[in-house]
């Protein structure tokens, strides 16, 4: 998605340790017009799939998932990283290691909102090592729902997550795949860039 890649090049900041900072438009401050284009693109890529739920993980995936859900006319369910008093009853759980936060979470979602009748599209902002996405996949499996695919806004192609998910036979659509980043020059190279 050229619009997204252009925005990453313009406003993305490459930091030490393979960190791509896009919080000025994607996961802290949100550019809703860009999100609308992202939603349209995921709808185009998953055209014809029988999706009746969008599943994401708090917090950065929620805004994107909500806009995507508008184009599918389906609800968004998000898994939480901590159990709260307003989640009562049975839940599905999985353990996720956060690359960004450097800790392990137990993610949970109420069984009231995900079950065998659901056809699920996973949506998230980033894919690096794949831990969050694997946790979401585990939740879908535990619920008995059908996983229709996963949509990722930015994939770090130089990390293992994308390959691991694709090797599992899961349809993975990433709108921008970063092949390499240079923290000194700030240069970002995408997988399909012309060399």
Short mmCIF file of C-alpha atoms in Angstrom, two decimals:
data_model
loop_
_atom_site.label_atom_id
_atom_site.label_comp_id
_atom_site.label_asym_id
_atom_site.label_seq_id
_atom_site.Cartn_x
_atom_site.Cartn_y
_atom_site.Cartn_z
CA UNK A 1 0.00 0.00 0.00
CA UNK A 2 1.94 2.94 -1.35
CA UNK A 3 0.14 5.60 0.72
CA UNK A 4 1.17 3.81 3.91
CA UNK A 5 4.77 3.27 2.80
CA UNK A 6 5.08 6.94 1.86
CA UNK A 7 3.78 7.93 5.31
CA UNK A 8 6.20 5.56 7.06
CA UNK A 9 9.10 7.05 5.10
CA UNK A 10 7.94 10.60 5.85
CA UNK A 11 7.07 10.29 9.56
CA UNK A 12 8.51 6.99 10.77
CA UNK A 13 11.58 7.14 12.99
CA UNK A 14 14.08 4.29 13.12
CA UNK A 15 15.41 3.67 16.63
CA UNK A 16 18.10 1.45 18.07
CA UNK A 17 17.22 -2.22 18.46
CA UNK A 18 15.06 -2.55 15.35
CA UNK A 19 12.33 -0.23 16.60
CA UNK A 20 10.22 1.64 14.04
CA UNK A 21 8.46 4.53 15.76
CA UNK A 22 5.18 5.39 14.00
CA UNK A 23 3.32 6.79 16.97
CA UNK A 24 2.67 10.15 15.30
CA UNK A 25 0.11 8.55 12.97
CA UNK A 26 -0.51 4.88 13.79
CA UNK A 27 -0.36 3.77 17.40
CA UNK A 28 -0.46 6.76 19.73
CA UNK A 29 -1.79 9.64 17.69
CA UNK A 30 -4.04 8.15 15.01
CA UNK A 31 -4.55 9.49 11.49
CA UNK A 32 -8.15 8.45 10.88
CA UNK A 33 -8.08 9.32 7.17
CA UNK A 34 -5.12 6.96 6.78
CA UNK A 35 -6.99 4.36 8.86
CA UNK A 36 -9.93 4.65 6.45
CA UNK A 37 -7.64 3.81 3.53
CA UNK A 38 -6.22 0.90 5.55
CA UNK A 39 -9.76 -0.33 6.21
CA UNK A 40 -10.64 -0.15 2.50
CA UNK A 41 -7.47 -2.04 1.58
CA UNK A 42 -8.10 -4.86 4.05
CA UNK A 43 -11.69 -5.09 2.76
CA UNK A 44 -10.35 -5.36 -0.79
CA UNK A 45 -7.77 -8.00 0.16
CA UNK A 46 -10.26 -10.15 2.06
CA UNK A 47 -13.12 -9.68 -0.41
CA UNK A 48 -15.33 -12.75 -0.57
CA UNK A 49 -14.34 -14.12 2.84
CA UNK A 50 -17.22 -14.80 5.24
CA UNK A 51 -15.96 -12.66 8.10
CA UNK A 52 -18.35 -11.92 10.97
CA UNK A 53 -15.86 -10.81 13.67
CA UNK A 54 -12.67 -8.78 13.79
CA UNK A 55 -10.32 -9.80 16.62
CA UNK A 56 -7.44 -7.68 17.86
CA UNK A 57 -5.36 -7.14 20.99
CA UNK A 58 -5.35 -4.06 23.19
CA UNK A 59 -4.34 -1.32 22.85
CA UNK A 60 -2.74 -0.31 19.54
CA UNK A 61 -4.81 -2.63 17.37
CA UNK A 62 -8.19 -1.37 18.56
CA UNK A 63 -8.42 1.88 16.58
CA UNK A 64 -7.35 0.19 13.34
CA UNK A 65 -9.66 -2.78 13.92
CA UNK A 66 -12.64 -0.47 14.49
CA UNK A 67 -12.15 1.29 11.16
CA UNK A 68 -11.58 -2.03 9.35
CA UNK A 69 -14.77 -3.42 10.93
CA UNK A 70 -16.78 -0.57 9.42
CA UNK A 71 -15.92 -1.86 5.94
CA UNK A 72 -16.92 -5.43 6.85
CA UNK A 73 -20.02 -4.32 8.84
CA UNK A 74 -19.06 -6.60 11.73
CA UNK A 75 -18.21 -6.11 15.42
CA UNK A 76 -14.71 -5.87 16.88
CA UNK A 77 -13.66 -8.03 19.79
CA UNK A 78 -10.41 -7.21 21.53
CA UNK A 79 -8.49 -9.41 23.90
CA UNK A 80 -7.42 -7.79 27.12
CA UNK A 81 -4.00 -8.02 28.72
CA UNK A 82 -5.37 -8.05 32.25
CA UNK A 83 -8.50 -9.50 33.77
CA UNK A 84 -10.89 -6.83 35.01
CA UNK A 85 -14.00 -6.92 37.16
CA UNK A 86 -16.24 -6.37 34.17
CA UNK A 87 -15.14 -9.65 32.56
CA UNK A 88 -17.21 -12.19 34.41
CA UNK A 89 -17.64 -15.87 33.67
CA UNK A 90 -15.71 -18.08 31.33
CA UNK A 91 -12.81 -16.74 29.28
CA UNK A 92 -10.31 -17.96 26.71
CA UNK A 93 -6.71 -17.25 27.67
CA UNK A 94 -3.29 -17.39 26.07
CA UNK A 95 0.20 -16.19 27.02
CA UNK A 96 1.88 -13.51 24.90
CA UNK A 97 5.36 -12.04 25.10
CA UNK A 98 5.40 -8.37 24.10
CA UNK A 99 8.43 -7.37 22.03
CA UNK A 100 7.69 -3.68 22.61
CA UNK A 101 7.14 -3.88 26.38
CA UNK A 102 9.56 -6.71 27.15
CA UNK A 103 7.15 -8.70 29.30
CA UNK A 104 4.74 -11.63 29.19
CA UNK A 105 0.96 -11.11 29.36
CA UNK A 106 -1.95 -13.44 29.90
CA UNK A 107 -4.43 -12.28 27.28
CA UNK A 108 -8.10 -12.98 27.79
CA UNK A 109 -11.42 -12.67 26.00
CA UNK A 110 -14.88 -13.55 27.25
CA UNK A 111 -16.41 -16.71 25.80
CA UNK A 112 -19.57 -14.63 25.32
CA UNK A 113 -18.01 -12.88 22.32
CA UNK A 114 -16.20 -15.63 20.43
CA UNK A 115 -17.37 -19.11 19.55
CA UNK A 116 -17.62 -21.87 16.94
CA UNK A 117 -20.08 -19.90 14.79
CA UNK A 118 -17.57 -17.08 14.23
CA UNK A 119 -15.42 -16.50 11.14
CA UNK A 120 -12.60 -14.30 12.34
CA UNK A 121 -10.21 -11.82 10.76
CA UNK A 122 -7.27 -10.85 12.98
CA UNK A 123 -6.11 -7.22 12.73
CA UNK A 124 -3.05 -5.66 14.35
CA UNK A 125 -0.72 -2.71 13.82
CA UNK A 126 2.65 -4.54 13.84
CA UNK A 127 4.07 -7.98 13.23
CA UNK A 128 7.64 -8.57 14.38
CA UNK A 129 8.37 -11.86 16.15
CA UNK A 130 4.73 -12.91 15.90
CA UNK A 131 4.02 -13.43 19.60
CA UNK A 132 0.84 -11.31 19.73
CA UNK A 133 -0.53 -12.85 16.55
CA UNK A 134 0.24 -16.37 17.79
CA UNK A 135 -1.66 -15.55 20.99
CA UNK A 136 -4.67 -14.37 18.95
CA UNK A 137 -4.50 -17.52 16.81
CA UNK A 138 -4.45 -19.63 19.97
CA UNK A 139 -7.54 -17.82 21.29
CA UNK A 140 -9.38 -18.43 17.98
CA UNK A 141 -8.47 -22.14 18.10
CA UNK A 142 -9.63 -22.47 21.70
CA UNK A 143 -12.96 -20.82 20.82
CA UNK A 144 -13.62 -23.21 17.95
CA UNK A 145 -14.04 -20.25 15.57
CA UNK A 146 -12.76 -20.32 11.99
CA UNK A 147 -9.70 -18.20 11.27
CA UNK A 148 -10.16 -16.53 7.88
CA UNK A 149 -6.83 -14.68 7.95
CA UNK A 150 -4.75 -11.94 9.51
CA UNK A 151 -4.28 -8.34 8.42
CA UNK A 152 -1.19 -6.48 9.60
CA UNK A 153 -0.48 -2.82 8.92
CA UNK A 154 3.34 -3.02 9.21
CA UNK A 155 5.33 -6.24 9.14
CA UNK A 156 9.02 -6.35 9.96
CA UNK A 157 10.08 -8.78 7.24
CA UNK A 158 13.56 -9.11 8.73
CA UNK A 159 12.08 -10.73 11.86
CA UNK A 160 10.62 -14.22 12.07
CA UNK A 161 6.92 -13.63 12.76
CA UNK A 162 5.63 -13.35 9.20
CA UNK A 163 7.39 -16.48 8.00
CA UNK A 164 6.22 -18.43 11.02
CA UNK A 165 2.57 -17.43 10.48
CA UNK A 166 2.70 -18.15 6.74
CA UNK A 167 4.39 -21.52 7.39
CA UNK A 168 1.35 -22.41 9.52
CA UNK A 169 -0.79 -22.04 6.39
CA UNK A 170 -2.53 -18.91 7.65
CA UNK A 171 -3.42 -16.25 5.12
CA UNK A 172 -1.41 -13.18 6.14
CA UNK A 173 -1.86 -9.83 4.42
CA UNK A 174 0.61 -7.13 5.43
CA UNK A 175 0.14 -3.66 3.95
CA UNK A 176 3.79 -2.67 4.30
CA UNK A 177 6.63 -5.15 4.78
CA UNK A 178 9.82 -3.51 6.03
CA UNK A 179 12.81 -5.44 4.71
CA UNK A 180 15.47 -3.36 6.46
CA UNK A 181 15.95 -0.21 8.50
CA UNK A 182 19.07 1.83 9.19
CA UNK A 183 19.06 3.73 12.47
CA UNK A 184 21.94 6.00 11.42
CA UNK A 185 20.56 7.14 8.07
CA UNK A 186 16.89 6.58 8.91
CA UNK A 187 16.48 4.69 5.63
CA UNK A 188 13.60 2.23 5.44
CA UNK A 189 13.50 -0.36 2.64
CA UNK A 190 10.28 -2.20 1.85
CA UNK A 191 10.14 -5.73 0.46
CA UNK A 192 8.70 -4.72 -2.90
CA UNK A 193 10.85 -1.63 -3.47
CA UNK A 194 12.49 -1.41 -6.87
CA UNK A 195 16.26 -1.66 -6.51
#
